[in-house]
Short mmCIF file of C-alpha atoms in Angstrom, two decimals:
data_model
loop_
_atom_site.label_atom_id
_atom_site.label_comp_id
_atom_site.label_asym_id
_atom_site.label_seq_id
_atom_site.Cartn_x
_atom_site.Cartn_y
_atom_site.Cartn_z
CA UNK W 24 -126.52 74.09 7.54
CA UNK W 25 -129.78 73.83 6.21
CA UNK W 26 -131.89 76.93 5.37
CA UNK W 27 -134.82 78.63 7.44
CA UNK W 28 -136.62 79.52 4.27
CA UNK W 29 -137.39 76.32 2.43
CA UNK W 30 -140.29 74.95 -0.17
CA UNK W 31 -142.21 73.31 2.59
CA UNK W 32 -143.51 76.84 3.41
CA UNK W 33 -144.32 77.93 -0.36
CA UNK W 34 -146.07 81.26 0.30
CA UNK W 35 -143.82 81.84 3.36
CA UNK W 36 -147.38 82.40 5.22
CA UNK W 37 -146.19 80.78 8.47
CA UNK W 38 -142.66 83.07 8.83
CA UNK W 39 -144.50 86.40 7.89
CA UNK W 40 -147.11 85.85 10.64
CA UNK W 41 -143.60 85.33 12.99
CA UNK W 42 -141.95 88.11 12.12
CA UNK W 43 -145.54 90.15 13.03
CA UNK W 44 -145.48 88.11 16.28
CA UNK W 45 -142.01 89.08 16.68
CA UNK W 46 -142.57 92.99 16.44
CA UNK W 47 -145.77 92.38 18.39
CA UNK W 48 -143.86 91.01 21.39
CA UNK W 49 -141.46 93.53 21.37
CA UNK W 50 -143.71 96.11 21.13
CA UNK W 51 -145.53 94.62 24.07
CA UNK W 52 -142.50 94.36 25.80
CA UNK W 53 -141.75 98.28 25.40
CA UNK W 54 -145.01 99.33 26.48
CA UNK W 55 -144.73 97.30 30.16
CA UNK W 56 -141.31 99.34 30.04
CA UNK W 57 -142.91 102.54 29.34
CA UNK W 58 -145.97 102.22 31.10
CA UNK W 59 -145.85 98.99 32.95
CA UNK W 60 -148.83 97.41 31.39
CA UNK W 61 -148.37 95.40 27.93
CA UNK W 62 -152.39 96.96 26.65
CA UNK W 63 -152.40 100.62 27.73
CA UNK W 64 -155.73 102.07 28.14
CA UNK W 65 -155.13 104.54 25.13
CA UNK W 66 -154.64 101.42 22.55
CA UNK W 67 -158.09 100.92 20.50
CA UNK W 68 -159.39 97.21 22.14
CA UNK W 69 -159.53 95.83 18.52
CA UNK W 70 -156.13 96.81 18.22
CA UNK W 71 -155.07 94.78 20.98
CA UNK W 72 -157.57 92.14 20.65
CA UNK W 73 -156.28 91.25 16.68
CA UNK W 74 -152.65 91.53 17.36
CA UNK W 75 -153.24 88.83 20.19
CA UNK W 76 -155.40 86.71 17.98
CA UNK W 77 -152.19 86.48 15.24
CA UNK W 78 -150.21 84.61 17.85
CA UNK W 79 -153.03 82.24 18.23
CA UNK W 80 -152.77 81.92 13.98
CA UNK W 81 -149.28 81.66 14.09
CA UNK W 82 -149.63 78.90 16.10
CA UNK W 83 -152.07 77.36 13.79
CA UNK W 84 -150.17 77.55 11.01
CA UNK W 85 -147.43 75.22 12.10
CA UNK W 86 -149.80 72.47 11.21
CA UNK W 87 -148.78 73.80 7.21
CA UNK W 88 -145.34 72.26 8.13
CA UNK W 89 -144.20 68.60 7.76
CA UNK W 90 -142.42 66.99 10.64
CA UNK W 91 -140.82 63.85 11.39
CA UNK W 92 -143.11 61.56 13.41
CA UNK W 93 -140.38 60.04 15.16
CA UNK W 94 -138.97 62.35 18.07
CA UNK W 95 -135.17 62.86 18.56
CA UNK W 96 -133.87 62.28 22.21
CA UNK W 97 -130.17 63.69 21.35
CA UNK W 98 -131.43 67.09 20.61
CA UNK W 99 -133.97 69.20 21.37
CA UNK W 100 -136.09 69.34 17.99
CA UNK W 101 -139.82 69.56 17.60
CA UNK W 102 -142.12 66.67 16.91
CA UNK W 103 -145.72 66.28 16.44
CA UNK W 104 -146.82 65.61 20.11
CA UNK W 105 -144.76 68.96 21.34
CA UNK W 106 -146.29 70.76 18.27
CA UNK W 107 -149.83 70.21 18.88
CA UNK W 108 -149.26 70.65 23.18
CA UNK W 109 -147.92 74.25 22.03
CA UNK W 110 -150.36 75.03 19.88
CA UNK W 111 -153.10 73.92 22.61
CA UNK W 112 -151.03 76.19 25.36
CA UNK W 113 -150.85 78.67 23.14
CA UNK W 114 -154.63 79.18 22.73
CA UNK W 115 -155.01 78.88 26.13
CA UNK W 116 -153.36 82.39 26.80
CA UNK W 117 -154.59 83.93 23.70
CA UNK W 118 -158.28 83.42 24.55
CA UNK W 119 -157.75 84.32 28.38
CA UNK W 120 -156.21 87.64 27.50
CA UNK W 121 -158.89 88.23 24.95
CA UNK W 122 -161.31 87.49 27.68
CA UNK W 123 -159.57 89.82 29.77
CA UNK W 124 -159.19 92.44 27.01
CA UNK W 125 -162.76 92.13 26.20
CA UNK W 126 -163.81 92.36 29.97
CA UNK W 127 -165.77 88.41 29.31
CA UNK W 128 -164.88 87.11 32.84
CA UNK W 129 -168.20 86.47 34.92
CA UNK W 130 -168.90 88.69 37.57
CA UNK W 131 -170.31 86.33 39.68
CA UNK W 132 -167.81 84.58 41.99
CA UNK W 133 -168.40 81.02 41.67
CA UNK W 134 -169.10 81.86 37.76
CA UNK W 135 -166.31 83.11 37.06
CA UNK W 136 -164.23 79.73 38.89
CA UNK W 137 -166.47 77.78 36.49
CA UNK W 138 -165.22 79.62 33.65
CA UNK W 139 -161.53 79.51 34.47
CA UNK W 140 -161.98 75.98 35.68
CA UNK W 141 -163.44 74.90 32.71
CA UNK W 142 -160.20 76.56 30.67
CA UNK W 143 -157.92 74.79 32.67
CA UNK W 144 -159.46 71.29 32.51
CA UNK W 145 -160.29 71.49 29.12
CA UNK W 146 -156.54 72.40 28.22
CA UNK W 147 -155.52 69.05 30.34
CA UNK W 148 -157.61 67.36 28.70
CA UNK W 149 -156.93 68.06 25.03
CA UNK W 150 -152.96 67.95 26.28
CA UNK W 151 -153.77 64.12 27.36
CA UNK W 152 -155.82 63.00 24.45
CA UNK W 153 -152.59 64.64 22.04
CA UNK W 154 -149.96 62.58 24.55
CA UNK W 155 -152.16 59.39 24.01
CA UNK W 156 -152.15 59.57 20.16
CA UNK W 157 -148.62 61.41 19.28
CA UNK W 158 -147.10 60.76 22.55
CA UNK W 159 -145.63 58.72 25.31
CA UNK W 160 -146.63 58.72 28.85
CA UNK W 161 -143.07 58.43 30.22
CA UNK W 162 -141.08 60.10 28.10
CA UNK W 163 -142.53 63.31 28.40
CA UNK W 164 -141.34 66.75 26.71
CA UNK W 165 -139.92 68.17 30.21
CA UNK W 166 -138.29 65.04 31.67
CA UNK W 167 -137.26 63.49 28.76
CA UNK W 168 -135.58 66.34 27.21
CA UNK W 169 -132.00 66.21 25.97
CA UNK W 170 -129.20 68.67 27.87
CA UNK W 171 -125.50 69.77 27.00
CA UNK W 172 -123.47 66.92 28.59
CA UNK W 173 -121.33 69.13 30.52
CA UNK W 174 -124.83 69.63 32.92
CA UNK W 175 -124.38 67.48 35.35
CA UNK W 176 -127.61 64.71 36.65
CA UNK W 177 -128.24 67.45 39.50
CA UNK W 178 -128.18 70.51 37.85
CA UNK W 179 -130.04 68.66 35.32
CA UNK W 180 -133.25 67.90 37.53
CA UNK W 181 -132.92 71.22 39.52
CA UNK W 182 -133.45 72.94 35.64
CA UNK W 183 -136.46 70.52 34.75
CA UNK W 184 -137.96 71.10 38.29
CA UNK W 185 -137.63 75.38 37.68
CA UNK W 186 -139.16 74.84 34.48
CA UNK W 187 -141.78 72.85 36.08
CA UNK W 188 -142.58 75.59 38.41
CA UNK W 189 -142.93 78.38 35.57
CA UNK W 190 -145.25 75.82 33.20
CA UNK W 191 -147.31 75.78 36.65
CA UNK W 192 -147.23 79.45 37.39
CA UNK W 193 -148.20 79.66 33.41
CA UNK W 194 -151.88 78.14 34.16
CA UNK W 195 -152.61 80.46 36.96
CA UNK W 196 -151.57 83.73 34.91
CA UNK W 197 -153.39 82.62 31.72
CA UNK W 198 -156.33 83.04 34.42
CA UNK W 199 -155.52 86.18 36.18
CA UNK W 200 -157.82 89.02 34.99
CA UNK W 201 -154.76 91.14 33.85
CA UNK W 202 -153.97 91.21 30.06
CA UNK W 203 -150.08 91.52 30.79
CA UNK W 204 -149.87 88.85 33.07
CA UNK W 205 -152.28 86.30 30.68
CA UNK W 206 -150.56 86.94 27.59
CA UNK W 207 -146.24 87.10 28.59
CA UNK W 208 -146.43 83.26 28.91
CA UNK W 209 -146.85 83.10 25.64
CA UNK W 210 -143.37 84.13 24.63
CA UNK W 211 -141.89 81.14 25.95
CA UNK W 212 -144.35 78.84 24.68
CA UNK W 213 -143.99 79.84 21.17
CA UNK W 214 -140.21 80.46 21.37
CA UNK W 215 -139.91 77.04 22.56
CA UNK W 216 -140.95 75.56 18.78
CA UNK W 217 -139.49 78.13 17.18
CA UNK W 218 -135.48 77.09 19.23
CA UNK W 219 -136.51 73.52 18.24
CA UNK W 220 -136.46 74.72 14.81
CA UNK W 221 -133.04 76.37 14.87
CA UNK W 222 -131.68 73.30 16.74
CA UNK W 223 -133.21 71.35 13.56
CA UNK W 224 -131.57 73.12 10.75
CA UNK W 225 -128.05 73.64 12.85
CA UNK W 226 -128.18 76.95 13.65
CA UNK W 227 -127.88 76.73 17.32
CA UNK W 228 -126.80 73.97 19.68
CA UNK W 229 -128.53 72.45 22.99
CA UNK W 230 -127.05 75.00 25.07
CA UNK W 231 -128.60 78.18 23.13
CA UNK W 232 -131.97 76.26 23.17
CA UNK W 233 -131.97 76.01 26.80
CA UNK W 234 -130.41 79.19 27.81
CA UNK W 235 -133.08 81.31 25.50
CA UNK W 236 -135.84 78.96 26.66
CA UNK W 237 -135.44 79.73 30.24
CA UNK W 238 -134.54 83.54 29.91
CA UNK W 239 -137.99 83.54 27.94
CA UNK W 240 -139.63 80.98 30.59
CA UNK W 241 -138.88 83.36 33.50
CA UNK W 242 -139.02 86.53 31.94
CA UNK W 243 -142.69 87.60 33.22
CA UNK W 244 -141.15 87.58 36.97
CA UNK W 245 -138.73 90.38 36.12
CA UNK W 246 -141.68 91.75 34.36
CA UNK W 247 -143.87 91.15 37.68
CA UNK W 248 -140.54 93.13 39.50
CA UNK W 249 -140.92 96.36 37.41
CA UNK W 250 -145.04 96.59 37.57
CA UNK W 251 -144.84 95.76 41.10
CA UNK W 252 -141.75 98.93 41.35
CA UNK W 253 -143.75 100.95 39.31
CA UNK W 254 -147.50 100.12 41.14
CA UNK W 255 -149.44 98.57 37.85
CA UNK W 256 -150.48 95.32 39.50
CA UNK W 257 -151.01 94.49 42.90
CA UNK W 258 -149.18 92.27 44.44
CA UNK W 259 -151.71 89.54 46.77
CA UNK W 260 -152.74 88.07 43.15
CA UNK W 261 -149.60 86.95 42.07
CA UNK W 262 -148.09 86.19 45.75
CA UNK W 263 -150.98 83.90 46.17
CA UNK W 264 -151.02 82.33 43.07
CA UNK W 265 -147.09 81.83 42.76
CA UNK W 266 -147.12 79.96 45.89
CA UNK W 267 -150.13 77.64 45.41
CA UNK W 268 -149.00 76.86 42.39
CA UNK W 269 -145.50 75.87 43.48
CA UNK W 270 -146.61 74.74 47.27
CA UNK W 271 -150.11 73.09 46.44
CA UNK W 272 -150.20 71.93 42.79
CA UNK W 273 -146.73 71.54 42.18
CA UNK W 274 -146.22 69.09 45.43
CA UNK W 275 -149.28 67.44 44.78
CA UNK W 276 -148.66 66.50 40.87
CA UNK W 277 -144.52 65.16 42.64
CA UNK W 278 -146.50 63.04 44.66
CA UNK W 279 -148.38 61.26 42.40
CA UNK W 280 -151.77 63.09 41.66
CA UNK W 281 -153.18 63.02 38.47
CA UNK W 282 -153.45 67.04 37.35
CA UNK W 283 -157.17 66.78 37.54
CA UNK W 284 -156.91 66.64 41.57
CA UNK W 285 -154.32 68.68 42.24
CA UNK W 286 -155.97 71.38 40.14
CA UNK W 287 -159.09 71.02 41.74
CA UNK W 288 -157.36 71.41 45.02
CA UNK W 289 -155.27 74.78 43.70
CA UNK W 290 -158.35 76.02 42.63
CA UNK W 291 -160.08 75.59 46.27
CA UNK W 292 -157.23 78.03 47.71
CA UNK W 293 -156.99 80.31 44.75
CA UNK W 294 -160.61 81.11 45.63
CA UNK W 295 -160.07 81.11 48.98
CA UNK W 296 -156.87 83.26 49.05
CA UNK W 297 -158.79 85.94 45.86
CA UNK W 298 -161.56 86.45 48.09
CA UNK W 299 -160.61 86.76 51.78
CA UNK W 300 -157.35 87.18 51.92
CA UNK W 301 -155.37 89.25 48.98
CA UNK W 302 -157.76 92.40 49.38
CA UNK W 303 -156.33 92.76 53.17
CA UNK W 304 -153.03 92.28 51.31
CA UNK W 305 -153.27 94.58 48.67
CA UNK W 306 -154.81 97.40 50.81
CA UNK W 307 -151.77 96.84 53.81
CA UNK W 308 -149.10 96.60 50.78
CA UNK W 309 -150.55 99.52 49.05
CA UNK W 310 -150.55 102.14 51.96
CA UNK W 311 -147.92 101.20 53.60
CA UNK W 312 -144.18 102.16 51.96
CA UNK W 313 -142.10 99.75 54.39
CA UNK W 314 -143.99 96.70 53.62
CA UNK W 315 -144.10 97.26 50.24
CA UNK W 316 -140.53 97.32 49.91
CA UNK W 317 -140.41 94.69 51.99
CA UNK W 318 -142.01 92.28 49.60
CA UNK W 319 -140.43 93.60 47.14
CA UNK W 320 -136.63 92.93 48.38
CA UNK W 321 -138.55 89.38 49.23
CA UNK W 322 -139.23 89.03 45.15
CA UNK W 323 -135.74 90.24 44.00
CA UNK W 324 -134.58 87.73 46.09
CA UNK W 325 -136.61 85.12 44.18
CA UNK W 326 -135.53 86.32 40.48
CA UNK W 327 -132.02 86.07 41.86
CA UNK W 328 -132.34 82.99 43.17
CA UNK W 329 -133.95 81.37 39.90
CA UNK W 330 -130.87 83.15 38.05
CA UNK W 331 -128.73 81.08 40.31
CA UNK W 332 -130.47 78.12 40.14
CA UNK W 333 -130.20 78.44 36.15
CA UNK W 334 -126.83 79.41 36.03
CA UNK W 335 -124.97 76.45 34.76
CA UNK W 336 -127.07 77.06 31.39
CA UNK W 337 -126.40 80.71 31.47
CA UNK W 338 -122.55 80.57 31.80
#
């Protein structure tokens, strides 16, 4: 098997900055468990605001690393169109949860949509203009991607839609103006390369690079489950959002819409929904015990039933 420290990473610059990453995230991870936010109030801002900017120059840093040009459909394995679209989706998070660290977000309503807007679309756009250069328009990283070939043709699409869903739900948290709920994405996105990697050199196999990929694509909805248990986040946000960006965008990009339309139209009832209808939500959720476990019986429900969905990588 080939090693993970090699010559093509002399000073060994772009594995120290993930083993930092590494204790970073799971030093994130205890404080949701601990307090149920990922940035408690106590930590000094700068603090916070560095350690997230290291993920953004970890990401960087990949470009110090030669690739092949030519991808490999057999196994999962990274190439230079999937290394540049996670370095772009990357920065995407890390600048949103700076912004939300930093309190940047406009306070003016249709401001602030401009802003997040403007993230979002500029995001697509660099994504496209990578796909166009390194890339191919059909074979695409998610649909295109090899599997184990004891997954069968349905379980095989009912994965690639479920990881469709959580990129989707991705955009909407790196815009939610809660630091925990920007920044988790990130885990998957930067495990994703790193998987690739182990695939490359033969330390795991297909199946480990999906199974840890999905744990780590889903993971902030058990993490939404304890902060909504333990009150740190309320829950109209990220009800709202979840379902227009699996009911609105998501349909709308299956039936043919180019992303630019169907995130214009999941931005019209994200506003909507942010400003008439989750503060009515929040406050009858909030002060009333029965609904609130209601809804959230109605989200354990949904973790389970992505764990079933994604069971035939998990067993």
């Amino acid at each position: 098997m080939a090693k993970l420290i090699t010559k093509h990473d002399p000073f060994h610059i772009h594995k120290i900055l993930g083993v930092f990453v590494l204790f970073s995230f799971l030093y994130r991870l205890l404080n949701v468990g601990r307090y149920g936010v990922a940035f408690p109030k106590t930590e000094n801002k700068w603090f916070s605001v560095c350690s997230v900017a290291l993920h953004g120059v970890l990401s960087l840093s990949s470009l110090l690393l030669p690739l092949s040009k030519k991808r490999n459909f057999n196994s999962p394995m990274i190439w230079p169109e999937f290394r540049l679209h996670s370095i772009v989706f990357a920065m995407r998070h890390v600048v949103c949860t700076i912004i939300n660290l930093l309190h940047l977000w406009p306070t003016n309503f249709w401001a602030n949509l401009i802003a997040k807007a403007s993230i979002i679309f500029s995001t697509i756009s660099l994504a496209r203009l990578i796909t166009e250069n390194y890339g191919d328009k059909v074979k695409r990283t998610t649909n295109s991607m090899p599997y184990p070939k004891s997954v069968t043709k349905a379980e095989e699409k009912l994965v690639k839609n479920l990881y469709a869903q959580a990129q989707f739900h991705a955009v909407i948290q790196a815009i939610c103006e809660d630091p925990t709920a920007s920044f988790m994405p990130i885990l998957a996105i930067q495990a994703a390369p790193l998987l690739m990697t182990l695939v490359r050199k033969g330390k795991i196999g297909s199946y480990w690079y999906h199974r840890i990929y999905a744990i780590s694509l889903w993971l902030p909805f058990a993490i939404y489950w304890w902060r909504f248990y333990l009150r740190t986040i309320d829950m109209g946000e990220i009800y709202w959002s979840a379902n227009v960006a699996r009911l609105v965008v998501l349909k709308l990009r299956f039936s043919g819409y180019n992303q630019e339309f169907a995130w214009a139209v999941g931005f019209f009832f994200l506003a909507l929904g942010f400003e008439y209808l989750c503060p009515p939500f929040n406050h009858m959720v909030n002060n009333n015990i029965y609904y609130y476990c209601f809804f959230l019986t109605g989200y354990t429900i949904l973790v389970s039933n992505i764990y079933f969905h994604l069971k035939s990588l998990l067993t």
